[in-house]
Amino acid sequence: MKNTQKTLEYYVRRCERACEERSALEKMVGARAKEPGWKARCDALRCLKGIDAPTAFAVAAEAGEFSRFRGATSFAAWMGLAPSEHSSGGRTARGDTKAGNKHLRRLMVEAAWHYATCSPHRKPLAPGQEVPPAVRGHAAKGVSRLSARRKTMAERKKPPCAANCATARDLAYWCWAVGSMAEGAK
């Protein structure tokens, strides 16, 4: 019994330490997201539900300039959220989506779970968050559409994981749109 208690205490301390380290890292990333080169894009991305400073910074940093992508579909494909297709003549062969930026794909899938239960209303701005009205309005439109689409998939009894992956792909489209608008508003 004595060893069991010591083991439990050890694991509790390790978990507490990991939580402290995570908080410190989130503060560093949050501070970096407020720097002039990142602020406009990160603030705009944070208008989408499921995306806060760490995710917004990761998307902005990994994507670089959103304008380098031809469109939302190419951005989602770059993340690995658009299915591949190799078709010729009358033959259609569709592949999976697990190619592309693994880190961002995981972040989009995690963020997409918010749309299973969130309201379709716009996300309130956080203290210090500055977003042009046009960008904020477009992000609110995205939140509303993503929420409605997810609700429709649930009503049609689509499996939750499949619905979430579809929502993640659509969320990537909205990230590209909002990020591109924020770049143009500089």
Short mmCIF file of C-alpha atoms in Angstrom, two decimals, residues 4 20-21 24-25 43 46 48 53 55 58 60 63 70 74 81 101 112 120 139 160 166 185:
data_model
loop_
_atom_site.label_atom_id
_atom_site.label_comp_id
_atom_site.label_asym_id
_atom_site.label_seq_id
_atom_site.Cartn_x
_atom_site.Cartn_y
_atom_site.Cartn_z
CA THR A 4 1.13 2.48 -4.31
CA GLU A 20 2.47 24.23 -15.37
CA GLU A 21 4.75 23.74 -18.38
CA ALA A 24 3.94 28.62 -19.57
CA LEU A 25 4.17 27.50 -23.20
CA ASP A 43 -6.72 37.73 -34.22
CA ARG A 46 -9.42 33.44 -33.32
CA LEU A 48 -13.64 31.11 -35.47
CA ALA A 53 -4.21 31.80 -29.67
CA THR A 55 -4.06 27.09 -32.69
CA ALA A 58 0.20 27.41 -35.38
CA ALA A 60 -0.56 31.26 -39.30
CA ALA A 63 0.76 28.44 -43.57
CA ARG A 70 -4.78 29.30 -54.95
CA SER A 74 -5.72 23.89 -52.04
CA LEU A 81 -8.10 17.41 -45.26
CA ASN A 101 0.56 18.81 -42.72
CA ALA A 112 -13.92 20.98 -35.30
CA PRO A 120 -24.27 29.47 -34.28
CA ALA A 139 -15.81 34.70 -39.52
CA PRO A 160 -19.58 11.59 -35.38
CA ALA A 166 -15.94 16.97 -42.82
CA ALA A 185 -6.59 44.31 -44.41
#
